[in-house]
Amino acid sequence: MDMHTERVRIELDGGQTLRLKDALGASVLVVAGEVWLTQEGDPKDVVLAAGERHVLERGGLSVLQALDDARVPIARAGATGAVAPGSSSSPAIRSPRRWYVGASNVA
Protein backbone atom coordinates (compact mmCIF):
# COMPACT_ATOMS: atom_id res chain seq x y z
CA MET A 1 0.00 0.00 0.00
CA ASP A 2 1.36 3.43 -0.96
CA MET A 3 0.28 5.79 1.81
CA HIS A 4 2.18 8.71 0.23
CA THR A 5 0.31 8.84 -3.07
CA GLU A 6 -1.28 12.25 -3.42
CA ARG A 7 -2.36 12.27 -7.06
CA VAL A 8 -3.29 9.82 -9.76
CA ARG A 9 -3.97 10.30 -13.45
CA ILE A 10 -6.76 8.07 -14.67
CA GLU A 11 -7.67 7.36 -18.28
CA LEU A 12 -11.19 5.98 -18.72
CA ASP A 13 -12.77 4.59 -21.86
CA GLY A 14 -16.32 5.70 -22.59
CA GLY A 15 -18.69 3.82 -20.24
CA GLN A 16 -15.91 2.83 -17.83
CA THR A 17 -16.43 3.61 -14.13
CA LEU A 18 -14.08 4.56 -11.32
CA ARG A 19 -14.93 4.08 -7.65
CA LEU A 20 -13.39 6.24 -4.93
CA LYS A 21 -13.87 5.31 -1.28
CA ASP A 22 -13.70 7.85 1.56
CA ALA A 23 -12.14 10.49 -0.69
CA LEU A 24 -13.68 13.52 1.04
CA GLY A 25 -11.92 16.66 -0.20
CA ALA A 26 -10.30 14.99 -3.22
CA SER A 27 -10.17 17.19 -6.30
CA VAL A 28 -11.42 15.69 -9.58
CA LEU A 29 -10.28 17.52 -12.71
CA VAL A 30 -11.39 16.48 -16.20
CA VAL A 31 -8.66 17.30 -18.73
CA ALA A 32 -10.26 15.47 -21.65
CA GLY A 33 -13.71 14.04 -22.28
CA GLU A 34 -16.73 14.21 -20.03
CA VAL A 35 -17.59 12.34 -16.81
CA TRP A 36 -20.62 11.86 -14.61
CA LEU A 37 -19.97 11.96 -10.85
CA THR A 38 -22.21 10.79 -8.02
CA GLN A 39 -21.45 10.75 -4.30
CA GLU A 40 -23.01 8.53 -1.66
CA GLY A 41 -25.68 10.44 0.27
CA ASP A 42 -25.75 13.38 -2.16
CA PRO A 43 -28.98 13.72 -4.15
CA LYS A 44 -27.34 15.84 -6.85
CA ASP A 45 -25.03 14.34 -9.45
CA VAL A 46 -22.50 16.35 -11.43
CA VAL A 47 -21.45 16.15 -15.08
CA LEU A 48 -17.96 17.53 -15.68
CA ALA A 49 -16.55 18.47 -19.09
CA ALA A 50 -12.91 19.05 -20.02
CA GLY A 51 -11.44 21.87 -17.95
CA GLU A 52 -13.93 21.52 -15.10
CA ARG A 53 -13.04 20.56 -11.51
CA HIS A 54 -15.11 19.30 -8.59
CA VAL A 55 -14.07 18.75 -4.98
CA LEU A 56 -15.71 15.74 -3.34
CA GLU A 57 -17.92 16.98 -0.53
CA ARG A 58 -18.70 13.64 1.11
CA GLY A 59 -16.93 10.57 2.42
CA GLY A 60 -18.22 7.12 1.59
CA LEU A 61 -18.38 5.93 -2.00
CA SER A 62 -18.07 8.23 -5.01
CA VAL A 63 -18.43 6.93 -8.57
CA LEU A 64 -17.24 8.51 -11.80
CA GLN A 65 -18.40 7.23 -15.18
CA ALA A 66 -16.80 8.36 -18.43
CA LEU A 67 -19.47 9.50 -20.86
CA ASP A 68 -16.79 9.29 -23.55
CA ASP A 69 -13.03 8.64 -23.41
CA ALA A 70 -11.70 10.79 -20.55
CA ARG A 71 -8.50 11.75 -18.72
CA VAL A 72 -9.09 12.58 -15.08
CA PRO A 73 -6.32 13.57 -12.65
CA ILE A 74 -7.49 13.19 -9.05
CA ALA A 75 -5.66 14.82 -6.15
CA ARG A 76 -6.22 13.57 -2.62
CA ALA A 77 -7.34 16.17 -0.06
CA GLY A 78 -4.32 18.13 1.12
CA ALA A 79 -2.16 17.16 -1.86
CA THR A 80 0.54 19.67 -2.71
CA GLY A 81 0.79 21.13 -6.19
CA ALA A 82 -2.11 21.69 -8.53
CA VAL A 83 -2.59 19.74 -11.72
CA ALA A 84 -3.40 22.16 -14.51
CA PRO A 85 -5.70 21.22 -17.38
CA GLY A 86 -3.69 19.66 -20.19
CA SER A 87 -0.64 19.30 -17.97
CA SER A 88 1.77 16.60 -19.00
CA SER A 89 3.41 16.73 -15.58
CA SER A 90 0.65 14.72 -13.90
CA PRO A 91 2.05 11.60 -12.27
CA ALA A 92 1.33 8.24 -13.84
CA ILE A 93 -1.20 5.95 -12.19
CA ARG A 94 0.05 4.48 -8.95
CA SER A 95 -1.85 2.41 -6.41
CA PRO A 96 -3.42 4.62 -3.73
CA ARG A 97 -5.52 1.78 -2.35
CA ARG A 98 -6.57 3.81 0.63
CA TRP A 99 -9.05 5.91 -1.41
CA TYR A 100 -8.89 4.66 -5.01
CA VAL A 101 -10.96 1.51 -5.33
CA GLY A 102 -10.69 0.76 -9.04
CA ALA A 103 -12.12 1.09 -12.50
CA SER A 104 -14.45 -1.19 -14.40
CA ASN A 105 -16.48 -1.26 -17.58
CA VAL A 106 -20.24 -0.97 -17.46
CA ALA A 107 -21.92 -3.57 -19.67
Backbone as CSV, one residue per row, in Angstrom:
resi,resn,N_x,N_y,N_z,CA_x,CA_y,CA_z,C_x,C_y,C_z
1,MET,0.838,-1.175,0.000,0.000,0.000,0.000,0.887,1.244,0.000
2,ASP,0.596,2.201,-0.861,1.357,3.434,-0.965,0.614,4.542,-0.236
3,MET,0.972,4.794,1.002,0.285,5.792,1.813,0.670,7.213,1.425
4,HIS,1.699,7.384,0.586,2.176,8.713,0.231,1.632,9.220,-1.101
5,THR,0.846,8.425,-1.779,0.310,8.836,-3.073,-0.668,9.975,-2.876
6,GLU,-0.420,11.088,-3.536,-1.284,12.248,-3.416,-2.139,12.480,-4.650
7,ARG,-1.633,12.042,-5.820,-2.362,12.273,-7.061,-2.264,11.046,-7.959
8,VAL,-3.310,10.854,-8.733,-3.285,9.818,-9.761,-3.858,10.424,-11.039
9,ARG,-3.412,9.899,-12.162,-3.974,10.301,-13.448,-4.661,9.072,-14.009
10,ILE,-5.943,9.190,-14.219,-6.761,8.071,-14.670,-7.193,8.324,-16.110
11,GLU,-7.116,7.297,-16.932,-7.674,7.362,-18.279,-8.801,6.347,-18.343
12,LEU,-10.002,6.824,-18.666,-11.186,5.979,-18.723,-11.716,5.921,-20.151
13,ASP,-12.077,4.732,-20.588,-12.773,4.587,-21.864,-14.230,4.958,-21.644
14,GLY,-14.908,5.370,-22.700,-16.323,5.697,-22.589,-17.097,4.541,-21.954
15,GLY,-17.902,4.836,-20.936,-18.685,3.818,-20.239,-17.970,3.215,-19.037
16,GLN,-16.668,3.406,-18.932,-15.912,2.830,-17.827,-16.174,3.625,-16.552
17,THR,-16.192,2.942,-15.411,-16.428,3.606,-14.132,-15.199,3.549,-13.245
18,LEU,-15.148,4.484,-12.314,-14.084,4.560,-11.319,-14.747,4.777,-9.969
19,ARG,-14.374,3.952,-8.990,-14.931,4.080,-7.645,-13.871,4.637,-6.702
20,LEU,-14.258,5.645,-5.934,-13.390,6.239,-4.929,-14.052,6.045,-3.572
21,LYS,-13.305,5.563,-2.607,-13.870,5.312,-1.280,-13.257,6.283,-0.275
22,ASP,-14.134,6.937,0.506,-13.699,7.853,1.562,-12.692,8.877,1.053
23,ALA,-13.034,9.516,-0.056,-12.138,10.486,-0.690,-12.592,11.926,-0.448
24,LEU,-13.216,12.179,0.690,-13.677,13.516,1.039,-12.567,14.537,0.807
25,GLY,-12.884,15.596,0.069,-11.923,16.658,-0.195,-11.034,16.434,-1.404
26,ALA,-11.105,15.246,-2.015,-10.303,14.989,-3.215,-10.784,15.888,-4.351
27,SER,-9.860,16.326,-5.177,-10.168,17.192,-6.303,-10.156,16.378,-7.591
28,VAL,-11.275,16.406,-8.310,-11.422,15.688,-9.580,-11.390,16.725,-10.699
29,LEU,-10.426,16.592,-11.599,-10.280,17.519,-12.714,-10.392,16.725,-14.015
30,VAL,-11.266,17.147,-14.893,-11.387,16.483,-16.199,-10.532,17.269,-17.188
31,VAL,-9.509,16.618,-17.757,-8.658,17.301,-18.732,-9.034,16.936,-20.166
32,ALA,-9.769,15.854,-20.328,-10.264,15.468,-21.655,-11.521,14.642,-21.457
33,GLY,-12.479,14.817,-22.339,-13.709,14.043,-22.278,-14.734,14.649,-21.345
34,GLU,-15.635,13.782,-20.901,-16.729,14.208,-20.033,-17.042,13.062,-19.076
35,VAL,-17.279,13.373,-17.801,-17.591,12.340,-16.813,-18.814,12.729,-15.999
36,TRP,-19.509,11.719,-15.533,-20.624,11.863,-14.614,-20.108,11.452,-13.248
37,LEU,-20.447,12.214,-12.206,-19.970,11.962,-10.851,-21.150,11.917,-9.893
38,THR,-21.194,10.880,-9.076,-22.205,10.786,-8.022,-21.506,10.438,-6.718
39,GLN,-22.024,10.994,-5.619,-21.449,10.754,-4.304,-22.513,10.158,-3.384
40,GLU,-22.118,9.179,-2.612,-23.012,8.533,-1.662,-23.644,9.581,-0.739
41,GLY,-24.965,9.533,-0.619,-25.677,10.438,0.273,-25.934,11.822,-0.294
42,ASP,-25.542,12.070,-1.541,-25.753,13.376,-2.163,-26.794,13.216,-3.268
43,PRO,-27.930,13.892,-3.142,-28.984,13.719,-4.153,-28.667,14.344,-5.504
44,LYS,-27.659,15.214,-5.561,-27.344,15.843,-6.847,-26.079,15.235,-7.453
45,ASP,-26.178,14.844,-8.699,-25.034,14.336,-9.446,-24.430,15.498,-10.233
46,VAL,-23.212,15.293,-10.704,-22.499,16.349,-11.432,-21.976,15.759,-12.738
47,VAL,-22.091,16.506,-13.821,-21.447,16.147,-15.082,-20.343,17.175,-15.309
48,LEU,-19.129,16.671,-15.492,-17.965,17.535,-15.684,-17.421,17.362,-17.095
49,ALA,-17.159,18.466,-17.761,-16.549,18.465,-19.095,-15.083,18.858,-18.953
50,ALA,-14.335,18.699,-20.021,-12.910,19.046,-20.021,-12.709,20.462,-19.484
51,GLY,-11.754,20.590,-18.550,-11.444,21.871,-17.947,-12.199,22.151,-16.661
52,GLU,-13.154,21.300,-16.309,-13.935,21.518,-15.097,-13.403,20.667,-13.947
53,ARG,-13.533,21.213,-12.732,-13.039,20.562,-11.511,-14.178,20.487,-10.499
54,HIS,-14.147,19.443,-9.679,-15.111,19.304,-8.591,-14.393,18.716,-7.389
55,VAL,-14.638,19.275,-6.214,-14.067,18.749,-4.977,-15.129,17.893,-4.304
56,LEU,-14.766,16.649,-3.975,-15.713,15.739,-3.344,-16.096,16.262,-1.968
57,GLU,-17.391,16.365,-1.741,-17.917,16.978,-0.525,-18.376,15.964,0.506
58,ARG,-18.234,14.686,0.200,-18.700,13.643,1.110,-17.705,12.498,1.168
59,GLY,-17.696,11.814,2.305,-16.932,10.575,2.424,-17.773,9.458,1.830
60,GLY,-17.471,8.240,2.150,-18.223,7.124,1.587,-17.790,6.857,0.161
61,LEU,-18.693,6.319,-0.629,-18.376,5.929,-2.004,-18.733,7.042,-2.983
62,SER,-17.820,7.335,-3.887,-18.067,8.235,-5.014,-17.785,7.442,-6.283
63,VAL,-18.592,7.657,-7.312,-18.430,6.932,-8.567,-18.370,7.919,-9.716
64,LEU,-17.348,7.748,-10.567,-17.238,8.511,-11.804,-17.512,7.554,-12.955
65,GLN,-18.226,8.013,-13.960,-18.395,7.226,-15.182,-18.059,8.113,-16.363
66,ALA,-17.169,7.626,-17.220,-16.800,8.362,-18.426,-17.947,8.304,-19.418
67,LEU,-18.413,9.454,-19.849,-19.467,9.503,-20.863,-18.872,9.318,-22.253
68,ASP,-17.593,9.621,-22.376,-16.787,9.292,-23.546,-15.364,9.134,-23.024
69,ASP,-14.409,8.820,-23.879,-13.033,8.642,-23.407,-12.611,9.884,-22.616
70,ALA,-12.016,9.659,-21.429,-11.704,10.788,-20.550,-10.364,10.599,-19.849
71,ARG,-9.696,11.712,-19.577,-8.497,11.754,-18.718,-8.867,12.573,-17.499
72,VAL,-8.628,11.975,-16.321,-9.092,12.584,-15.078,-8.015,12.502,-14.001
73,PRO,-7.214,13.563,-13.806,-6.324,13.575,-12.651,-7.151,13.783,-11.383
74,ILE,-6.801,13.062,-10.339,-7.487,13.193,-9.055,-6.423,13.423,-7.993
75,ALA,-6.606,14.491,-7.215,-5.663,14.821,-6.148,-6.349,14.589,-4.804
76,ARG,-5.706,13.835,-3.953,-6.220,13.568,-2.616,-6.295,14.880,-1.839
77,ALA,-7.224,14.980,-0.900,-7.341,16.170,-0.064,-5.994,16.470,0.578
78,GLY,-5.581,17.723,0.516,-4.319,18.133,1.122,-3.101,17.889,0.252
79,ALA,-3.301,17.404,-0.969,-2.161,17.160,-1.863,-1.500,18.480,-2.220
80,THR,-0.183,18.453,-2.337,0.537,19.669,-2.713,0.663,19.738,-4.221
81,GLY,0.615,20.934,-4.751,0.788,21.126,-6.190,-0.497,20.877,-6.944
82,ALA,-0.899,21.834,-7.743,-2.111,21.690,-8.534,-1.778,21.031,-9.858
83,VAL,-2.733,20.335,-10.397,-2.586,19.735,-11.718,-3.395,20.594,-12.672
84,ALA,-2.725,21.257,-13.585,-3.398,22.164,-14.512,-3.999,21.391,-15.673
85,PRO,-5.120,21.878,-16.216,-5.703,21.220,-17.381,-4.677,21.077,-18.495
86,GLY,-4.607,19.902,-19.099,-3.689,19.655,-20.195,-2.254,19.449,-19.765
87,SER,-2.013,19.432,-18.465,-0.644,19.299,-17.969,-0.091,17.917,-18.272
88,SER,1.127,17.882,-18.754,1.773,16.595,-18.997,2.619,16.194,-17.797
89,SER,2.597,17.027,-16.747,3.407,16.729,-15.575,2.647,15.925,-14.529
90,SER,1.421,15.540,-14.841,0.654,14.723,-13.898,1.352,13.390,-13.717
91,PRO,1.389,12.882,-12.489,2.055,11.604,-12.275,1.275,10.467,-12.923
92,ALA,1.975,9.419,-13.276,1.326,8.237,-13.839,0.515,7.549,-12.755
93,ILE,-0.371,6.664,-13.153,-1.202,5.947,-12.194,-0.327,5.137,-11.250
94,ARG,-0.579,5.302,-9.974,0.048,4.476,-8.950,-1.087,3.807,-8.184
95,SER,-0.812,3.169,-7.098,-1.846,2.406,-6.405,-2.195,2.994,-5.047
96,PRO,-3.022,4.033,-4.996,-3.417,4.619,-3.728,-4.608,3.864,-3.144
97,ARG,-4.414,2.645,-2.745,-5.521,1.780,-2.349,-6.348,2.321,-1.200
98,ARG,-5.841,3.269,-0.493,-6.574,3.811,0.634,-7.865,4.501,0.179
99,TRP,-7.853,5.194,-0.967,-9.051,5.906,-1.413,-9.452,5.599,-2.845
100,TYR,-8.585,5.022,-3.612,-8.888,4.662,-5.007,-9.263,3.189,-5.030
101,VAL,-10.500,2.881,-5.382,-10.963,1.507,-5.335,-10.694,0.783,-6.637
102,GLY,-10.978,1.413,-7.772,-10.690,0.764,-9.043,-11.642,1.181,-10.133
103,ALA,-11.326,0.750,-11.325,-12.120,1.089,-12.496,-12.691,-0.186,-13.093
104,SER,-13.839,-0.039,-13.730,-14.447,-1.189,-14.395,-15.289,-0.691,-15.558
105,ASN,-15.623,-1.595,-16.455,-16.478,-1.259,-17.576,-17.921,-1.597,-17.243
106,VAL,-18.829,-0.735,-17.650,-20.243,-0.974,-17.464,-20.753,-1.683,-18.702
107,ALA,-21.420,-2.804,-18.506,-21.921,-3.574,-19.666,-23.178,-2.981,-20.221
